[in-house]
XYZ file of C-alpha atoms in Angstrom:
542
model
C -27.076 11.912 -1.242
C -29.569 8.891 -1.747
C -27.145 6.260 -2.295
C -25.213 7.296 0.774
C -28.142 6.693 3.145
C -28.740 3.607 1.381
C -25.286 2.545 1.967
C -25.417 3.606 5.576
C -28.704 1.636 6.318
C -26.983 -1.241 4.323
C -24.008 -0.915 6.683
C -26.145 -0.712 9.730
C -27.893 -3.979 8.486
C -24.492 -5.786 7.946
C -23.363 -4.456 11.501
C -26.441 -5.700 13.146
C -25.988 -9.109 11.559
C -22.269 -8.958 12.515
C -22.955 -8.245 16.170
C -25.515 -11.087 16.054
C -22.998 -13.430 14.795
C -20.505 -12.188 17.161
C -22.776 -12.768 20.015
C -23.355 -16.431 18.656
C -19.710 -16.944 18.301
C -19.166 -15.598 21.954
C -21.881 -18.005 23.091
C -20.292 -21.011 21.340
C -16.905 -20.080 22.842
C -18.632 -19.770 26.255
C -20.217 -23.240 25.879
C -16.692 -24.585 24.656
C -15.053 -22.941 27.876
C -17.881 -24.691 30.051
C -17.388 -27.936 28.343
C -13.526 -27.626 28.903
C -14.275 -27.006 32.512
C -16.540 -29.897 32.984
C -14.190 -32.075 31.102
C -11.357 -30.992 33.343
C -13.489 -31.459 36.542
C -14.508 -35.059 35.327
C -10.739 -35.629 34.870
C -10.206 -34.735 38.405
C -13.250 -36.621 39.760
C -12.262 -39.610 37.882
C -9.124 -40.091 39.973
C -11.343 -39.674 43.111
C -14.003 -42.076 41.903
C -11.174 -44.677 41.337
C -9.940 -43.792 44.837
C -13.274 -44.501 46.086
C -13.670 -47.679 44.307
C -10.368 -48.889 45.563
C -10.920 -48.202 49.044
C -11.882 -51.742 50.202
C -8.501 -52.963 48.793
C -6.759 -50.231 50.758
C -8.463 -51.175 53.751
C -7.939 -54.922 53.491
C -4.155 -53.999 52.757
C -3.967 -51.692 55.983
C -5.812 -54.220 58.226
C -3.563 -57.243 57.004
C -0.363 -55.266 57.329
C -1.474 -54.072 60.864
C -2.228 -57.333 62.218
C 0.082 -59.005 64.646
C -0.036 -62.314 63.461
C 0.915 -61.375 59.771
C 4.720 -61.679 60.363
C 4.108 -65.205 62.017
C 1.795 -66.236 59.057
C 4.550 -65.393 56.393
C 7.101 -67.784 58.475
C 4.443 -70.276 59.403
C 1.080 -69.938 57.713
C -2.121 -70.446 59.944
C -4.917 -72.054 58.099
C -7.339 -71.037 60.569
C -6.395 -67.478 60.712
C -6.019 -67.116 57.131
C -9.434 -68.333 56.456
C -11.007 -65.999 58.940
C -9.167 -62.959 58.223
C -8.055 -63.371 54.405
C -10.452 -65.845 52.684
C -13.520 -64.341 54.343
C -12.660 -60.656 53.081
C -13.267 -62.075 49.486
C -16.702 -62.625 49.947
C -17.370 -59.167 51.178
C -15.165 -56.941 48.942
C -15.070 -56.250 45.189
C -11.703 -57.891 44.564
C -10.814 -61.425 43.103
C -7.516 -62.646 44.732
C -5.066 -61.984 47.661
C -1.573 -63.070 47.831
C 0.980 -63.589 50.746
C 4.387 -63.256 49.096
C 7.611 -64.001 51.007
C 10.556 -61.906 50.686
C 12.339 -64.401 48.472
C 9.571 -64.889 46.237
C 7.884 -68.001 47.546
C 4.084 -68.003 47.930
C 2.924 -68.292 51.726
C -0.838 -67.992 50.706
C -3.294 -67.559 47.911
C -7.026 -66.819 48.358
C -9.231 -66.702 45.367
C -12.968 -65.702 45.220
C -15.249 -68.771 44.217
C -15.578 -68.896 40.591
C -13.230 -66.213 39.570
C -10.737 -66.586 36.708
C -7.176 -68.003 37.204
C -5.087 -64.971 38.305
C -2.026 -63.919 36.353
C 1.340 -64.343 37.573
C 2.785 -61.886 39.912
C 5.849 -59.948 39.352
C 9.011 -61.142 40.868
C 10.411 -60.083 44.332
C 13.204 -58.092 42.687
C 10.847 -55.905 40.769
C 8.460 -55.324 43.757
C 11.398 -54.516 46.046
C 12.829 -51.986 43.182
C 9.425 -50.411 43.001
C 9.215 -50.116 46.650
C 12.711 -48.570 46.923
C 12.091 -46.121 44.437
C 9.057 -44.849 46.045
C 6.612 -45.752 43.388
C 3.228 -46.123 44.245
C 2.624 -50.023 44.383
C -0.813 -49.651 42.667
C -0.461 -51.130 38.861
C -2.112 -53.061 36.095
C -1.350 -55.931 33.838
C -3.041 -57.720 31.159
C -3.478 -61.466 30.946
C -5.420 -63.128 28.108
C -6.891 -60.107 27.043
C -8.198 -59.418 30.616
C -7.096 -56.237 32.705
C -6.090 -56.924 36.385
C -5.267 -54.534 39.035
C -2.934 -54.990 41.901
C -2.565 -53.154 45.128
C 0.662 -54.159 47.095
C 1.929 -53.400 50.925
C 5.056 -54.597 52.138
C 5.189 -56.458 55.466
C 8.400 -56.070 57.828
C 9.892 -54.332 60.860
C 12.917 -52.446 61.580
C 13.927 -52.336 57.907
C 13.694 -56.000 57.585
C 11.122 -57.241 54.908
C 9.111 -60.342 55.554
C 7.300 -60.179 52.161
C 4.210 -58.501 50.445
C 0.715 -58.670 50.601
C -1.088 -58.408 47.094
C -4.550 -57.848 46.399
C -5.937 -58.264 42.956
C -8.982 -57.472 40.909
C -10.186 -58.489 37.469
C -11.775 -55.515 35.541
C -15.061 -57.059 34.136
C -17.965 -55.392 32.613
C -19.863 -55.621 35.987
C -16.867 -53.618 37.531
C -16.867 -50.831 34.627
C -20.530 -50.532 35.020
C -20.049 -50.230 38.809
C -17.457 -47.342 38.053
C -19.866 -45.586 35.545
C -22.580 -45.748 38.226
C -20.381 -43.963 40.596
C -19.503 -41.270 38.116
C -22.956 -41.201 36.480
C -21.396 -41.874 33.192
C -20.690 -44.689 30.899
C -17.170 -46.450 31.457
C -15.242 -48.475 28.953
C -11.501 -49.662 28.350
C -9.588 -48.639 25.215
C -6.068 -49.309 24.036
C -3.696 -46.674 24.921
C -2.964 -45.615 21.443
C -6.686 -44.580 20.911
C -6.629 -40.528 20.294
C -8.764 -38.420 22.465
C -11.974 -37.744 20.481
C -13.863 -34.613 21.394
C -16.806 -33.985 19.212
C -17.126 -30.172 20.210
C -20.602 -28.837 21.261
C -22.620 -31.579 19.599
C -20.731 -34.537 21.388
C -20.685 -35.976 24.822
C -17.923 -35.032 27.393
C -15.180 -37.462 27.805
C -12.691 -37.975 30.633
C -9.573 -40.411 30.227
C -7.134 -41.950 32.602
C -4.295 -43.871 31.726
C -3.803 -47.463 33.571
C -0.059 -48.206 33.811
C 1.913 -51.142 34.791
C 4.536 -51.718 37.285
C 7.174 -49.849 35.269
C 5.001 -46.998 34.423
C 3.983 -48.076 30.743
C 0.272 -47.681 29.941
C -1.618 -50.716 29.116
C -5.019 -49.509 28.926
C -6.969 -46.183 29.356
C -10.403 -45.728 31.087
C -12.805 -43.610 29.425
C -15.846 -42.142 31.147
C -18.293 -40.404 28.680
C -21.522 -38.610 29.741
C -23.683 -36.601 27.415
C -23.458 -32.754 27.408
C -26.134 -31.302 29.358
C -27.550 -29.410 26.534
C -28.070 -32.673 24.445
C -29.184 -34.542 27.517
C -32.057 -31.799 28.105
C -32.849 -31.721 24.475
C -31.886 -27.949 24.464
C -33.640 -25.637 21.894
C -31.795 -23.921 19.062
C -31.297 -20.437 19.752
C -31.782 -19.618 15.871
C -35.556 -18.998 16.094
C -35.073 -16.146 18.749
C -32.100 -14.941 16.582
C -34.165 -14.741 13.316
C -37.087 -12.893 15.392
C -34.251 -10.597 16.415
C -32.990 -10.203 12.865
C -36.653 -9.547 11.670
C -37.054 -6.872 14.233
C -33.736 -5.306 13.091
C -34.882 -5.380 9.551
C -38.104 -3.850 10.251
C -36.573 -0.886 12.301
C -33.982 -0.382 9.624
C -36.724 -0.133 7.033
C -38.719 2.192 9.151
C -35.674 4.494 9.725
C -35.084 4.533 5.852
C -38.381 5.518 4.987
C -38.412 8.209 7.519
C -35.006 9.340 6.235
C -36.311 9.447 2.849
C -39.517 11.149 3.709
C -38.131 13.796 6.063
C -34.381 14.078 4.797
C -33.759 12.778 1.396
C -36.751 14.221 -0.470
C -36.230 18.012 0.953
C -32.519 17.512 -0.011
C -33.467 16.364 -3.440
C -35.681 19.396 -4.084
C -32.861 21.947 -2.708
C -30.355 19.973 -4.886
C -32.655 20.134 -8.040
C -33.283 23.864 -7.335
C -29.448 24.565 -7.246
C -28.605 22.595 -10.226
C -31.273 23.965 -12.421
C -30.878 27.568 -10.792
C -34.686 27.805 -10.500
C -36.058 29.011 -7.002
C -39.413 27.710 -8.186
C -38.158 24.027 -7.322
C -38.139 24.872 -3.591
C -41.467 26.217 -3.346
C -43.081 23.104 -1.240
C -40.476 23.748 1.300
C -41.257 27.219 2.081
C -44.528 26.543 3.482
C -43.359 23.733 5.922
C -42.697 24.097 9.800
C -39.672 22.064 9.992
C -35.990 22.586 9.718
C -35.913 22.803 5.933
C -37.985 25.830 5.676
C -35.274 28.166 6.818
C -32.843 26.256 4.378
C -35.261 27.057 1.598
C -35.244 30.722 2.439
C -31.582 30.797 2.477
C -31.582 28.891 -0.940
C -34.162 31.358 -2.402
C -31.808 34.436 -1.101
C -28.814 32.664 -2.569
C -30.576 32.796 -6.050
C -31.194 36.279 -5.915
C -27.601 36.911 -4.671
C -26.225 34.854 -7.467
C -28.149 36.847 -10.109
C -26.889 40.085 -8.785
C -23.401 38.494 -8.662
C -23.572 37.372 -12.533
C -24.496 40.835 -13.403
C -21.672 42.187 -11.445
C -19.306 39.438 -13.009
C -20.405 40.468 -16.494
C -19.510 44.122 -15.864
C -16.038 43.158 -14.458
C -15.478 40.783 -17.398
C -16.295 43.602 -19.826
C -13.929 45.859 -17.956
C -11.315 43.026 -17.917
C -11.556 42.753 -21.660
C -11.076 46.398 -22.285
C -8.314 46.550 -19.762
C -6.645 43.555 -21.369
C -6.840 45.132 -24.718
C -5.228 48.379 -23.464
C -2.384 46.233 -21.926
C -1.981 44.487 -25.107
C -1.641 47.717 -27.096
C 0.606 49.179 -24.755
C 2.875 45.856 -24.907
C 2.832 46.088 -28.515
C 3.806 49.606 -28.528
C 6.808 48.852 -26.144
C 7.669 45.800 -28.409
C 7.565 47.849 -31.602
C 9.636 50.693 -29.972
C 12.298 48.194 -29.007
C 12.083 46.378 -32.493
C 12.428 49.693 -34.322
C 15.328 50.937 -32.184
C 17.137 47.520 -32.886
C 16.298 47.733 -36.549
C 17.345 51.228 -36.874
C 20.851 50.497 -35.214
C 21.168 47.165 -37.067
C 19.900 47.895 -40.506
C 19.267 51.704 -41.276
C 22.302 52.981 -39.332
C 24.614 50.079 -40.754
C 23.317 50.822 -44.217
C 23.955 54.469 -43.888
C 27.315 53.858 -42.475
C 28.238 51.455 -45.183
C 27.327 54.134 -47.697
C 29.445 56.530 -45.888
C 32.490 54.140 -46.133
C 31.762 53.753 -49.878
C 31.575 57.564 -50.422
C 34.866 57.798 -48.415
C 36.588 55.392 -50.600
C 35.156 57.086 -53.878
C 36.791 60.498 -52.814
C 40.148 58.900 -53.282
C 39.367 57.216 -56.434
C 37.784 59.953 -58.335
C 40.991 61.082 -60.056
C 42.431 57.823 -60.710
C 39.468 55.714 -61.688
C 36.375 57.940 -62.503
C 34.329 54.934 -63.991
C 34.927 52.849 -61.103
C 34.097 55.597 -58.710
C 30.893 56.209 -60.669
C 29.872 52.585 -60.156
C 30.475 52.718 -56.257
C 28.255 55.914 -56.295
C 25.480 54.192 -57.840
C 25.733 51.436 -55.302
C 25.794 54.010 -52.586
C 22.585 55.535 -53.903
C 20.927 52.258 -54.467
C 21.651 51.435 -50.676
C 20.567 54.744 -49.478
C 17.159 54.615 -51.583
C 16.820 51.042 -50.033
C 17.363 52.470 -46.655
C 14.882 55.204 -47.308
C 12.168 52.636 -48.239
C 12.845 50.700 -45.128
C 12.512 53.718 -42.759
C 9.155 54.529 -44.578
C 7.969 51.123 -43.743
C 8.996 51.353 -40.084
C 7.014 54.704 -39.929
C 4.031 52.967 -41.446
C 4.425 49.940 -38.845
C 5.016 47.555 -41.572
C 7.223 44.662 -42.379
C 10.267 45.787 -44.504
C 8.918 44.202 -47.517
C 5.523 42.305 -48.314
C 5.802 38.597 -47.891
C 4.990 37.862 -51.533
C 7.930 40.155 -52.523
C 10.415 39.458 -49.661
C 13.671 37.920 -51.000
C 14.731 34.561 -49.788
C 17.177 34.496 -46.934
C 20.043 33.059 -49.011
C 19.328 35.706 -51.838
C 19.184 38.524 -49.102
C 22.552 37.475 -47.595
C 24.063 37.098 -51.160
C 22.651 40.650 -51.922
C 24.005 41.971 -48.702
C 27.581 40.443 -49.284
C 27.617 41.853 -52.822
C 26.914 45.396 -51.774
C 29.498 45.150 -48.887
C 32.240 43.850 -51.440
C 31.433 46.730 -53.910
C 31.743 49.248 -50.910
C 34.550 47.598 -49.251
C 37.756 45.744 -50.066
C 36.681 42.338 -48.448
C 36.435 38.608 -49.959
C 33.295 36.733 -48.893
C 32.857 32.976 -48.870
C 29.410 31.842 -48.747
C 28.368 28.248 -47.687
C 24.466 28.350 -47.718
C 22.140 25.548 -47.687
C 19.194 26.586 -49.628
C 17.030 23.554 -48.344
C 17.783 24.469 -44.892
C 16.968 28.238 -45.538
C 13.412 27.122 -46.862
C 12.667 25.716 -43.462
C 13.291 28.981 -41.727
C 10.088 31.014 -40.510
C 9.638 34.540 -41.363
C 10.345 35.882 -37.976
C 13.750 33.732 -37.873
C 14.770 35.028 -41.269
C 14.096 38.634 -40.335
C 16.184 38.348 -37.050
C 18.844 36.147 -38.634
C 19.442 38.747 -41.460
C 19.742 41.604 -39.105
C 22.301 39.364 -36.973
C 24.302 38.879 -40.282
C 24.339 42.413 -41.103
C 25.438 43.645 -37.399
C 28.131 40.678 -37.614
C 29.321 41.954 -40.961
C 29.284 45.663 -40.063
C 31.281 44.981 -36.796
C 33.817 42.908 -38.810
C 34.405 45.583 -41.230
C 34.240 48.794 -39.013
C 35.717 47.433 -35.821
C 37.756 44.358 -36.919
C 38.962 45.429 -40.291
C 38.550 41.765 -41.634
C 39.657 41.204 -45.280
C 37.972 37.646 -45.352
C 34.567 36.654 -43.978
C 32.800 33.209 -44.279
C 29.121 32.974 -43.900
C 27.801 29.402 -43.382
C 24.256 28.141 -43.319
C 23.782 24.304 -42.458
C 21.691 21.720 -40.785
C 22.274 21.107 -37.057
C 22.954 17.603 -35.808
C 20.658 18.124 -33.067
C 17.835 19.426 -35.235
C 17.304 23.027 -36.523
C 20.197 25.036 -38.232
C 23.466 26.470 -37.576
C 24.420 29.893 -38.793
C 28.064 31.080 -38.564
C 29.719 34.407 -39.373
C 33.607 33.962 -39.198
C 36.130 36.722 -39.973
C 39.901 37.265 -39.624
C 39.929 40.547 -38.101
C 41.595 41.958 -35.184
C 39.064 40.468 -32.728
C 38.022 41.477 -29.290
C 37.206 40.534 -25.711
C 33.242 39.852 -25.737
C 33.068 40.220 -22.096
C 34.588 43.705 -21.900
C 32.619 44.871 -24.954
C 29.187 43.720 -23.714
C 28.402 46.857 -21.974
C 29.946 49.537 -24.338
C 27.261 49.770 -27.036
C 23.935 48.226 -28.281
C 25.452 45.930 -31.110
C 26.122 42.862 -28.806
C 23.179 43.595 -26.692
C 20.808 43.669 -29.893
C 22.353 40.445 -31.096
C 21.559 38.720 -27.780
C 18.026 40.040 -27.743
C 17.126 39.135 -31.212
C 18.561 35.465 -30.510
C 16.458 35.355 -27.528
C 13.138 36.429 -29.183
C 13.181 33.704 -31.769
C 14.349 31.049 -29.379
C 17.679 30.693 -30.709
C 21.204 30.323 -29.084
C 23.965 32.728 -29.651
C 27.522 32.251 -28.958
C 30.453 34.716 -29.760
C 33.951 33.480 -29.752
C 36.693 36.029 -30.266
C 40.028 36.953 -28.966
C 42.458 40.011 -29.512
C 44.091 39.383 -33.014
C 42.414 36.148 -33.736
C 39.315 37.126 -35.678
C 35.761 36.559 -34.483
C 33.155 33.795 -34.730
C 29.322 34.527 -34.387
C 27.573 31.207 -34.099
C 23.756 31.224 -33.997
C 21.847 27.915 -33.429
C 18.387 28.305 -34.846
C 15.501 26.434 -33.661
C 13.546 23.997 -35.856
C 10.330 24.938 -37.323
C 7.775 25.570 -34.690
C 10.509 26.005 -31.978
C 10.818 29.759 -32.305
C 9.784 32.074 -29.312
């Protein structure tokens, strides 16, 4: 619990710092948005400032183009009129040269400012006419000896007949750039058109650019207006001191909340947890006298301790009752199992032995007159078999195994003894293929059940099948465990029809299931019978 509260407070602190950082990022984005807005506005204003700066050139072009004498001047220049209207305008306005160019390209007049540099060569009349016909604005730039010149052109003519053009030119000098910068309250400079736009972000100045194109629309220079970002110009203070103060306040608030939570929540919860863990109501004694919300909780914990003690007493009583009931159920189950086992053993062993003795005595009756000595031998075998049956019945009555483990025969010896007895009492030929190494791996339970299955199978083969040859085979199975087979050449039967007519086949199936084995009976009318039992490996019996 304590660490969870620490994690919660730590998470709140991180969330606080994250919110502060998000506010800082939002402020930076807002500043960047303002910069972009100012940059876009400067770009729009730059065109207006250039229009304002070019207004004297436009006014001169309009005045000269509207003068009635201008067409006559193109045909026959009047020096007096040109000095008064053209040359005099150069002294008052901020441009350097005026050309009057006839439609055939011949120069009608050229006026230059005193001391101005030699003007560049003008474009030919074809280019001027093509630009005018294409509707392009006749305001273009050109370079001459690394100097930038600006030209504005106005056509002169009436009724679709062109008399020529009036061309006004200005050389862009440092003084002119300073004049433009003064209009925009920025620093103006010229750069090559290939120079990329450089925005230093929130720490740099604002820049506005405009490409200056020639008559064909190709950029020859770019005009750059640069002015400082208002926050830099004002020397704005960094927001981090206020942010640090805000963080310090948040940390102090979280520390106070943490101390309060520990004093009023975590410590009482620790006492309650310690009391529940040690099962000791004395640990919550300090909380019982408090006047806060934990006093009722402590009283409930104290009551829970008393209820738990009473419950433990009741649980102990119920556990003793459950043990007694379980012992009774186990005794009952053992009695039921013993009854079933006795019923199977009586059927499979005792009854079969008595029946075999009866068969032997029946055979002796016909042999007494012909072979008295042989009949006497058979009678002795019958007596031995009956005495063995009597001992077995006594052991069943005493709820003991048929023989003590130290005196019990091996499985293979028991099978051999059983077949020897059957051979003496019945005219049948036995073939035994018994693997002693496999037999030694069989458990006591498996040996008992397997021997009873062999007895029942032999009894069925002799009593019902009238078999004359019987093969008993015990060998290792490829999949593990062992395989026990009893095969006879008797009359055979239908296992499905015989399953519900007596206890013999049912007992075989029950014994196989109890020792975890798999039983399969193969038989048909007149084709003999095979009882195949797949015995489990050691440790696999049920």
